[in-house]
């Protein structure tokens, strides 16, 4: 564990990297005693700084929802970060590639909360009951630190969140069996990835339930109207300026964006 002063220094460095679009040395190398508690605290301090500059927290993202990614990161559970309003895009957006350092895309579902949800022992059915809508979403992943990264580096760096794109058809939680939402992700007309939402911990709401329990441990929870990115069900796809992306979710619509 490191001191609060060092945590603030790490948060400031990540914020500067985001501003400069230039990755910094991994916090785990700069502070060898960095642990998971430190990492989440650094993330919170970074978020506070962004809010003080005018951003607003509108939700949360969940990462490492697949067993393969957990094993690669030497973790036994997912991680999480916050979603800011200035990183929220709609279907059809032209997104400036220069806003990111090394952007990559993941295919996900976003839960829109219809009521507050908090407390330990939260389960999938609690999430489904508290969710008002579910929409297709893309997450733009971006790293503000050098690689290879320890899990503490990823968490401190807001779980590698870059931005979110929402679109497609808005559905209610019980409209379809959301375990079997399938999607393809095409870049410049070529399908690069495909997957099904059951790959997210067996059920997309399982990660949201996990998040609620984790947030309760630090006195938090989900609020009505917040967005929760439930986790990816495809591998990462690299993107650069000039790329045109189309994610097709079948019966629940599609998302198209371009990077300029």
PDB file of C-alpha atoms in Angstrom:
ATOM      1  CA  UNK A   1       0.000   0.000   0.000  1.00  0.00           C
ATOM      2  CA  UNK A   2       1.143   3.555  -0.734  1.00  0.00           C
ATOM      3  CA  UNK A   3       0.360   6.907   0.874  1.00  0.00           C
ATOM      4  CA  UNK A   4      -2.525   9.174  -0.093  1.00  0.00           C
ATOM      5  CA  UNK A   5       0.012  11.697  -1.359  1.00  0.00           C
ATOM      6  CA  UNK A   6       1.478   9.149  -3.768  1.00  0.00           C
ATOM      7  CA  UNK A   7      -1.997   8.061  -4.829  1.00  0.00           C
ATOM      8  CA  UNK A   8      -2.781  11.660  -5.756  1.00  0.00           C
ATOM      9  CA  UNK A   9       0.502  11.940  -7.645  1.00  0.00           C
ATOM     10  CA  UNK A  10      -0.381   8.821  -9.652  1.00  0.00           C
ATOM     11  CA  UNK A  11      -3.875  10.150 -10.417  1.00  0.00           C
ATOM     12  CA  UNK A  12      -2.391  13.475 -11.560  1.00  0.00           C
ATOM     13  CA  UNK A  13       0.056  11.643 -13.843  1.00  0.00           C
ATOM     14  CA  UNK A  14      -2.731   9.625 -15.476  1.00  0.00           C
ATOM     15  CA  UNK A  15      -4.762  12.806 -15.969  1.00  0.00           C
ATOM     16  CA  UNK A  16      -1.756  14.461 -17.598  1.00  0.00           C
ATOM     17  CA  UNK A  17      -1.247  11.449 -19.871  1.00  0.00           C
ATOM     18  CA  UNK A  18      -4.878  11.707 -20.942  1.00  0.00           C
ATOM     19  CA  UNK A  19      -4.440  15.421 -21.681  1.00  0.00           C
ATOM     20  CA  UNK A  20      -1.150  15.014 -23.551  1.00  0.00           C
ATOM     21  CA  UNK A  21      -2.183  11.782 -25.349  1.00  0.00           C
ATOM     22  CA  UNK A  22       1.124  10.303 -24.255  1.00  0.00           C
ATOM     23  CA  UNK A  23       1.326   7.160 -22.055  1.00  0.00           C
ATOM     24  CA  UNK A  24       3.204   7.284 -18.764  1.00  0.00           C
ATOM     25  CA  UNK A  25       5.301   4.629 -17.044  1.00  0.00           C
ATOM     26  CA  UNK A  26       3.103   2.039 -15.360  1.00  0.00           C
ATOM     27  CA  UNK A  27       2.132   3.103 -11.796  1.00  0.00           C
ATOM     28  CA  UNK A  28       3.082  -0.398 -10.592  1.00  0.00           C
ATOM     29  CA  UNK A  29       6.655   0.309 -11.700  1.00  0.00           C
ATOM     30  CA  UNK A  30       6.735   3.804 -10.245  1.00  0.00           C
ATOM     31  CA  UNK A  31       5.194   2.587  -6.973  1.00  0.00           C
ATOM     32  CA  UNK A  32       6.170  -1.086  -6.420  1.00  0.00           C
ATOM     33  CA  UNK A  33       4.015  -1.306  -3.255  1.00  0.00           C
ATOM     34  CA  UNK A  34       0.846  -0.405  -5.162  1.00  0.00           C
ATOM     35  CA  UNK A  35      -2.067  -2.748  -4.353  1.00  0.00           C
ATOM     36  CA  UNK A  36      -5.673  -3.090  -5.517  1.00  0.00           C
ATOM     37  CA  UNK A  37      -7.010  -0.734  -2.849  1.00  0.00           C
ATOM     38  CA  UNK A  38      -4.505   1.891  -3.946  1.00  0.00           C
ATOM     39  CA  UNK A  39      -5.469   1.371  -7.592  1.00  0.00           C
ATOM     40  CA  UNK A  40      -9.172   1.949  -7.011  1.00  0.00           C
ATOM     41  CA  UNK A  41      -8.367   4.992  -4.873  1.00  0.00           C
ATOM     42  CA  UNK A  42      -6.175   6.410  -7.670  1.00  0.00           C
ATOM     43  CA  UNK A  43      -9.073   5.852 -10.065  1.00  0.00           C
ATOM     44  CA  UNK A  44     -11.416   7.724  -7.703  1.00  0.00           C
ATOM     45  CA  UNK A  45      -8.982  10.646  -7.365  1.00  0.00           C
ATOM     46  CA  UNK A  46      -8.619  10.810 -11.151  1.00  0.00           C
ATOM     47  CA  UNK A  47     -12.421  10.859 -11.507  1.00  0.00           C
ATOM     48  CA  UNK A  48     -12.688  13.633  -8.911  1.00  0.00           C
ATOM     49  CA  UNK A  49     -10.247  15.713 -10.922  1.00  0.00           C
ATOM     50  CA  UNK A  50     -12.224  15.149 -14.127  1.00  0.00           C
ATOM     51  CA  UNK A  51     -15.454  16.128 -12.371  1.00  0.00           C
ATOM     52  CA  UNK A  52     -13.819  19.264 -10.977  1.00  0.00           C
ATOM     53  CA  UNK A  53     -13.011  20.189 -14.582  1.00  0.00           C
ATOM     54  CA  UNK A  54     -16.641  19.913 -15.624  1.00  0.00           C
ATOM     55  CA  UNK A  55     -17.250  16.238 -16.402  1.00  0.00           C
ATOM     56  CA  UNK A  56     -20.132  14.299 -14.862  1.00  0.00           C
ATOM     57  CA  UNK A  57     -20.191  10.646 -13.839  1.00  0.00           C
ATOM     58  CA  UNK A  58     -23.085   8.965 -15.686  1.00  0.00           C
ATOM     59  CA  UNK A  59     -22.399   5.312 -14.949  1.00  0.00           C
ATOM     60  CA  UNK A  60     -19.918   2.487 -14.642  1.00  0.00           C
ATOM     61  CA  UNK A  61     -18.095  -0.003 -16.843  1.00  0.00           C
ATOM     62  CA  UNK A  62     -17.197  -3.580 -15.988  1.00  0.00           C
ATOM     63  CA  UNK A  63     -14.082  -5.248 -17.394  1.00  0.00           C
ATOM     64  CA  UNK A  64     -12.419  -8.656 -17.252  1.00  0.00           C
ATOM     65  CA  UNK A  65     -15.754 -10.473 -17.419  1.00  0.00           C
ATOM     66  CA  UNK A  66     -14.313 -13.421 -19.346  1.00  0.00           C
ATOM     67  CA  UNK A  67     -12.340 -16.168 -17.650  1.00  0.00           C
ATOM     68  CA  UNK A  68      -9.616 -15.914 -20.286  1.00  0.00           C
ATOM     69  CA  UNK A  69      -9.048 -12.220 -19.559  1.00  0.00           C
ATOM     70  CA  UNK A  70      -9.055 -12.843 -15.811  1.00  0.00           C
ATOM     71  CA  UNK A  71      -6.412 -15.531 -16.177  1.00  0.00           C
ATOM     72  CA  UNK A  72      -4.317 -13.284 -18.395  1.00  0.00           C
ATOM     73  CA  UNK A  73      -4.509 -10.560 -15.741  1.00  0.00           C
ATOM     74  CA  UNK A  74      -4.004 -13.030 -12.847  1.00  0.00           C
ATOM     75  CA  UNK A  75      -7.373 -12.039 -11.390  1.00  0.00           C
ATOM     76  CA  UNK A  76     -10.280 -14.106 -10.093  1.00  0.00           C
ATOM     77  CA  UNK A  77     -12.959 -11.458 -10.632  1.00  0.00           C
ATOM     78  CA  UNK A  78     -13.806  -8.529 -12.948  1.00  0.00           C
ATOM     79  CA  UNK A  79     -12.783  -4.917 -12.431  1.00  0.00           C
ATOM     80  CA  UNK A  80     -14.689  -1.656 -12.856  1.00  0.00           C
ATOM     81  CA  UNK A  81     -14.385   2.013 -13.755  1.00  0.00           C
ATOM     82  CA  UNK A  82     -16.601   5.060 -14.245  1.00  0.00           C
ATOM     83  CA  UNK A  83     -18.281   6.460 -17.369  1.00  0.00           C
ATOM     84  CA  UNK A  84     -18.093  10.226 -17.887  1.00  0.00           C
ATOM     85  CA  UNK A  85     -20.609  12.238 -19.890  1.00  0.00           C
ATOM     86  CA  UNK A  86     -17.969  13.742 -22.172  1.00  0.00           C
ATOM     87  CA  UNK A  87     -17.051  10.228 -23.354  1.00  0.00           C
ATOM     88  CA  UNK A  88     -20.571   9.248 -24.434  1.00  0.00           C
ATOM     89  CA  UNK A  89     -21.357   9.025 -28.158  1.00  0.00           C
ATOM     90  CA  UNK A  90     -24.413   8.083 -30.184  1.00  0.00           C
ATOM     91  CA  UNK A  91     -24.870   5.825 -33.214  1.00  0.00           C
ATOM     92  CA  UNK A  92     -23.659   7.589 -36.357  1.00  0.00           C
ATOM     93  CA  UNK A  93     -21.046   9.700 -34.591  1.00  0.00           C
ATOM     94  CA  UNK A  94     -17.826  10.792 -36.204  1.00  0.00           C
ATOM     95  CA  UNK A  95     -15.288  10.336 -33.439  1.00  0.00           C
ATOM     96  CA  UNK A  96     -11.916  12.046 -33.463  1.00  0.00           C
ATOM     97  CA  UNK A  97      -9.235   9.362 -33.310  1.00  0.00           C
ATOM     98  CA  UNK A  98      -6.797  11.918 -31.885  1.00  0.00           C
ATOM     99  CA  UNK A  99      -8.766  11.920 -28.624  1.00  0.00           C
ATOM    100  CA  UNK A 100      -7.223   8.533 -27.806  1.00  0.00           C
ATOM    101  CA  UNK A 101      -3.735   7.094 -27.529  1.00  0.00           C
ATOM    102  CA  UNK A 102      -4.302   3.574 -28.905  1.00  0.00           C
ATOM    103  CA  UNK A 103      -8.053   3.006 -29.234  1.00  0.00           C
ATOM    104  CA  UNK A 104      -9.617  -0.435 -29.494  1.00  0.00           C
ATOM    105  CA  UNK A 105     -13.249  -1.568 -29.623  1.00  0.00           C
ATOM    106  CA  UNK A 106     -15.339  -4.089 -27.693  1.00  0.00           C
ATOM    107  CA  UNK A 107     -18.943  -5.217 -28.308  1.00  0.00           C
ATOM    108  CA  UNK A 108     -21.172  -4.945 -25.242  1.00  0.00           C
ATOM    109  CA  UNK A 109     -24.650  -4.360 -23.848  1.00  0.00           C
ATOM    110  CA  UNK A 110     -25.479  -1.313 -21.744  1.00  0.00           C
ATOM    111  CA  UNK A 111     -27.955  -1.448 -18.861  1.00  0.00           C
ATOM    112  CA  UNK A 112     -29.907   1.749 -18.116  1.00  0.00           C
ATOM    113  CA  UNK A 113     -31.032   1.730 -14.496  1.00  0.00           C
ATOM    114  CA  UNK A 114     -34.706   2.388 -13.773  1.00  0.00           C
ATOM    115  CA  UNK A 115     -34.186   2.605 -10.025  1.00  0.00           C
ATOM    116  CA  UNK A 116     -31.411   2.804  -7.474  1.00  0.00           C
ATOM    117  CA  UNK A 117     -29.737  -0.506  -6.691  1.00  0.00           C
ATOM    118  CA  UNK A 118     -27.367  -1.171  -3.834  1.00  0.00           C
ATOM    119  CA  UNK A 119     -26.629  -3.650  -1.083  1.00  0.00           C
ATOM    120  CA  UNK A 120     -24.820  -6.914  -0.590  1.00  0.00           C
ATOM    121  CA  UNK A 121     -26.350 -10.121  -1.868  1.00  0.00           C
ATOM    122  CA  UNK A 122     -27.533  -8.502  -5.115  1.00  0.00           C
ATOM    123  CA  UNK A 123     -28.357 -11.147  -7.729  1.00  0.00           C
ATOM    124  CA  UNK A 124     -29.190 -11.311 -11.421  1.00  0.00           C
ATOM    125  CA  UNK A 125     -32.942 -11.024 -10.837  1.00  0.00           C
ATOM    126  CA  UNK A 126     -32.416  -7.907  -8.702  1.00  0.00           C
ATOM    127  CA  UNK A 127     -30.527  -6.324 -11.585  1.00  0.00           C
ATOM    128  CA  UNK A 128     -33.188  -7.282 -14.118  1.00  0.00           C
ATOM    129  CA  UNK A 129     -35.932  -5.861 -11.897  1.00  0.00           C
ATOM    130  CA  UNK A 130     -34.050  -2.565 -11.380  1.00  0.00           C
ATOM    131  CA  UNK A 131     -33.093  -2.124 -15.056  1.00  0.00           C
ATOM    132  CA  UNK A 132     -35.383  -0.006 -17.232  1.00  0.00           C
ATOM    133  CA  UNK A 133     -33.746  -0.512 -20.621  1.00  0.00           C
ATOM    134  CA  UNK A 134     -30.936  -2.432 -22.311  1.00  0.00           C
ATOM    135  CA  UNK A 135     -29.258  -1.086 -25.451  1.00  0.00           C
ATOM    136  CA  UNK A 136     -26.442  -2.192 -27.754  1.00  0.00           C
ATOM    137  CA  UNK A 137     -23.144  -0.474 -26.984  1.00  0.00           C
ATOM    138  CA  UNK A 138     -19.527  -0.299 -28.062  1.00  0.00           C
ATOM    139  CA  UNK A 139     -16.764   0.445 -25.618  1.00  0.00           C
ATOM    140  CA  UNK A 140     -13.639   2.229 -26.775  1.00  0.00           C
ATOM    141  CA  UNK A 141     -10.718   0.941 -24.736  1.00  0.00           C
ATOM    142  CA  UNK A 142      -7.658   3.140 -24.299  1.00  0.00           C
ATOM    143  CA  UNK A 143      -4.517   2.892 -22.168  1.00  0.00           C
ATOM    144  CA  UNK A 144      -2.909   5.939 -20.587  1.00  0.00           C
ATOM    145  CA  UNK A 145       0.047   3.906 -19.324  1.00  0.00           C
ATOM    146  CA  UNK A 146       2.765   1.912 -21.012  1.00  0.00           C
ATOM    147  CA  UNK A 147       2.492  -1.847 -21.502  1.00  0.00           C
ATOM    148  CA  UNK A 148       2.724  -4.545 -20.263  1.00  0.00           C
ATOM    149  CA  UNK A 149       0.318  -3.536 -17.514  1.00  0.00           C
ATOM    150  CA  UNK A 150      -0.356  -5.118 -14.146  1.00  0.00           C
ATOM    151  CA  UNK A 151      -3.994  -5.291 -13.072  1.00  0.00           C
ATOM    152  CA  UNK A 152      -3.315  -2.418 -10.666  1.00  0.00           C
ATOM    153  CA  UNK A 153      -2.241  -0.282 -13.633  1.00  0.00           C
ATOM    154  CA  UNK A 154      -5.461  -1.061 -15.499  1.00  0.00           C
ATOM    155  CA  UNK A 155      -7.680  -0.290 -12.498  1.00  0.00           C
ATOM    156  CA  UNK A 156      -5.853   2.941 -11.668  1.00  0.00           C
ATOM    157  CA  UNK A 157      -6.319   3.933 -15.322  1.00  0.00           C
ATOM    158  CA  UNK A 158     -10.121   3.774 -14.928  1.00  0.00           C
ATOM    159  CA  UNK A 159     -10.194   0.148 -16.075  1.00  0.00           C
ATOM    160  CA  UNK A 160      -8.887   1.277 -19.504  1.00  0.00           C
ATOM    161  CA  UNK A 161     -12.142   3.093 -20.319  1.00  0.00           C
ATOM    162  CA  UNK A 162     -11.930   5.453 -23.279  1.00  0.00           C
ATOM    163  CA  UNK A 163     -15.510   6.089 -24.403  1.00  0.00           C
ATOM    164  CA  UNK A 164     -18.893   4.472 -25.011  1.00  0.00           C
ATOM    165  CA  UNK A 165     -21.133   4.467 -28.093  1.00  0.00           C
ATOM    166  CA  UNK A 166     -24.811   3.551 -27.744  1.00  0.00           C
ATOM    167  CA  UNK A 167     -27.351   2.825 -30.465  1.00  0.00           C
ATOM    168  CA  UNK A 168     -29.572   0.159 -31.924  1.00  0.00           C
ATOM    169  CA  UNK A 169     -32.961  -0.740 -30.538  1.00  0.00           C
ATOM    170  CA  UNK A 170     -33.939   0.039 -26.954  1.00  0.00           C
ATOM    171  CA  UNK A 171     -35.402  -3.037 -25.270  1.00  0.00           C
ATOM    172  CA  UNK A 172     -36.793  -3.823 -21.841  1.00  0.00           C
ATOM    173  CA  UNK A 173     -34.987  -6.506 -19.821  1.00  0.00           C
ATOM    174  CA  UNK A 174     -37.640  -9.172 -20.365  1.00  0.00           C
ATOM    175  CA  UNK A 175     -38.342  -8.414 -24.037  1.00  0.00           C
ATOM    176  CA  UNK A 176     -35.903 -11.139 -25.111  1.00  0.00           C
ATOM    177  CA  UNK A 177     -33.549 -13.633 -23.488  1.00  0.00           C
ATOM    178  CA  UNK A 178     -30.564 -11.293 -23.229  1.00  0.00           C
ATOM    179  CA  UNK A 179     -28.180 -14.209 -22.729  1.00  0.00           C
ATOM    180  CA  UNK A 180     -28.436 -14.942 -26.440  1.00  0.00           C
ATOM    181  CA  UNK A 181     -27.888 -11.550 -27.991  1.00  0.00           C
ATOM    182  CA  UNK A 182     -25.430 -12.124 -30.808  1.00  0.00           C
ATOM    183  CA  UNK A 183     -23.371  -9.513 -32.616  1.00  0.00           C
ATOM    184  CA  UNK A 184     -20.791  -9.100 -35.359  1.00  0.00           C
ATOM    185  CA  UNK A 185     -18.230  -6.312 -35.466  1.00  0.00           C
ATOM    186  CA  UNK A 186     -17.100  -5.157 -38.909  1.00  0.00           C
ATOM    187  CA  UNK A 187     -14.246  -2.772 -39.675  1.00  0.00           C
ATOM    188  CA  UNK A 188     -14.174  -1.198 -43.115  1.00  0.00           C
ATOM    189  CA  UNK A 189     -16.673  -3.761 -44.369  1.00  0.00           C
ATOM    190  CA  UNK A 190     -14.854  -6.838 -43.057  1.00  0.00           C
ATOM    191  CA  UNK A 191     -16.213  -8.781 -40.073  1.00  0.00           C
ATOM    192  CA  UNK A 192     -13.415  -8.899 -37.503  1.00  0.00           C
ATOM    193  CA  UNK A 193     -15.219 -10.356 -34.471  1.00  0.00           C
ATOM    194  CA  UNK A 194     -18.459 -12.016 -33.414  1.00  0.00           C
ATOM    195  CA  UNK A 195     -19.865 -13.271 -30.145  1.00  0.00           C
ATOM    196  CA  UNK A 196     -22.860 -13.932 -27.949  1.00  0.00           C
ATOM    197  CA  UNK A 197     -23.722 -12.151 -24.711  1.00  0.00           C
ATOM    198  CA  UNK A 198     -23.842 -15.344 -22.616  1.00  0.00           C
ATOM    199  CA  UNK A 199     -20.041 -15.146 -22.745  1.00  0.00           C
ATOM    200  CA  UNK A 200     -20.331 -12.391 -20.128  1.00  0.00           C
ATOM    201  CA  UNK A 201     -20.175 -14.520 -16.967  1.00  0.00           C
ATOM    202  CA  UNK A 202     -23.026 -16.709 -18.273  1.00  0.00           C
ATOM    203  CA  UNK A 203     -25.489 -13.805 -18.209  1.00  0.00           C
ATOM    204  CA  UNK A 204     -24.917 -10.081 -18.934  1.00  0.00           C
ATOM    205  CA  UNK A 205     -26.640  -9.111 -15.684  1.00  0.00           C
ATOM    206  CA  UNK A 206     -24.216 -11.231 -13.642  1.00  0.00           C
ATOM    207  CA  UNK A 207     -21.471  -8.630 -13.996  1.00  0.00           C
ATOM    208  CA  UNK A 208     -23.846  -5.851 -12.980  1.00  0.00           C
ATOM    209  CA  UNK A 209     -24.810  -7.812  -9.845  1.00  0.00           C
ATOM    210  CA  UNK A 210     -21.110  -8.278  -9.071  1.00  0.00           C
ATOM    211  CA  UNK A 211     -20.568  -4.534  -9.479  1.00  0.00           C
ATOM    212  CA  UNK A 212     -23.374  -3.627  -7.087  1.00  0.00           C
ATOM    213  CA  UNK A 213     -21.892  -5.874  -4.417  1.00  0.00           C
ATOM    214  CA  UNK A 214     -18.397  -4.396  -4.940  1.00  0.00           C
ATOM    215  CA  UNK A 215     -19.692  -0.825  -4.801  1.00  0.00           C
ATOM    216  CA  UNK A 216     -21.584  -1.573  -1.598  1.00  0.00           C
ATOM    217  CA  UNK A 217     -18.283  -2.462   0.070  1.00  0.00           C
ATOM    218  CA  UNK A 218     -17.148   1.146  -0.458  1.00  0.00           C
ATOM    219  CA  UNK A 219     -20.489   2.713   0.413  1.00  0.00           C
ATOM    220  CA  UNK A 220     -21.740   3.077  -3.154  1.00  0.00           C
ATOM    221  CA  UNK A 221     -24.287   1.658  -5.559  1.00  0.00           C
ATOM    222  CA  UNK A 222     -26.042   2.288  -8.842  1.00  0.00           C
ATOM    223  CA  UNK A 223     -28.428   5.211  -9.299  1.00  0.00           C
ATOM    224  CA  UNK A 224     -31.561   5.603 -11.393  1.00  0.00           C
ATOM    225  CA  UNK A 225     -30.647   6.721 -14.910  1.00  0.00           C
ATOM    226  CA  UNK A 226     -27.056   5.525 -14.759  1.00  0.00           C
ATOM    227  CA  UNK A 227     -25.505   3.499 -17.584  1.00  0.00           C
ATOM    228  CA  UNK A 228     -23.664   0.258 -16.861  1.00  0.00           C
ATOM    229  CA  UNK A 229     -21.487  -1.355 -19.521  1.00  0.00           C
ATOM    230  CA  UNK A 230     -21.839  -5.040 -18.718  1.00  0.00           C
ATOM    231  CA  UNK A 231     -18.621  -6.344 -20.297  1.00  0.00           C
ATOM    232  CA  UNK A 232     -17.415  -7.423 -23.705  1.00  0.00           C
ATOM    233  CA  UNK A 233     -18.441 -10.571 -25.547  1.00  0.00           C
ATOM    234  CA  UNK A 234     -15.868 -10.176 -28.328  1.00  0.00           C
ATOM    235  CA  UNK A 235     -12.123  -9.729 -28.449  1.00  0.00           C
ATOM    236  CA  UNK A 236     -10.598  -6.276 -28.845  1.00  0.00           C
ATOM    237  CA  UNK A 237     -10.348  -4.789 -32.336  1.00  0.00           C
ATOM    238  CA  UNK A 238      -7.732  -2.118 -33.052  1.00  0.00           C
ATOM    239  CA  UNK A 239      -8.942   1.083 -34.698  1.00  0.00           C
ATOM    240  CA  UNK A 240      -7.192   4.023 -36.344  1.00  0.00           C
ATOM    241  CA  UNK A 241      -8.178   7.244 -38.042  1.00  0.00           C
ATOM    242  CA  UNK A 242     -10.215   6.509 -41.166  1.00  0.00           C
ATOM    243  CA  UNK A 243     -11.822   3.303 -39.902  1.00  0.00           C
ATOM    244  CA  UNK A 244     -15.558   2.806 -40.353  1.00  0.00           C
ATOM    245  CA  UNK A 245     -17.198   0.497 -37.819  1.00  0.00           C
ATOM    246  CA  UNK A 246     -20.485  -1.395 -38.011  1.00  0.00           C
ATOM    247  CA  UNK A 247     -21.699  -3.559 -35.130  1.00  0.00           C
ATOM    248  CA  UNK A 248     -24.762  -5.644 -36.036  1.00  0.00           C
ATOM    249  CA  UNK A 249     -26.853  -6.997 -33.148  1.00  0.00           C
ATOM    250  CA  UNK A 250     -29.492  -8.634 -35.354  1.00  0.00           C
ATOM    251  CA  UNK A 251     -33.047  -8.097 -34.062  1.00  0.00           C
ATOM    252  CA  UNK A 252     -31.988  -5.335 -31.661  1.00  0.00           C
ATOM    253  CA  UNK A 253     -30.355  -3.151 -34.278  1.00  0.00           C
ATOM    254  CA  UNK A 254     -26.866  -1.924 -35.086  1.00  0.00           C
ATOM    255  CA  UNK A 255     -24.313   0.761 -34.324  1.00  0.00           C
ATOM    256  CA  UNK A 256     -22.260   2.558 -36.938  1.00  0.00           C
ATOM    257  CA  UNK A 257     -19.444   5.025 -36.215  1.00  0.00           C
ATOM    258  CA  UNK A 258     -16.432   6.391 -38.034  1.00  0.00           C
ATOM    259  CA  UNK A 259     -13.076   7.587 -36.734  1.00  0.00           C
ATOM    260  CA  UNK A 260     -11.864  10.804 -38.292  1.00  0.00           C
TER     261      UNK A 260
END
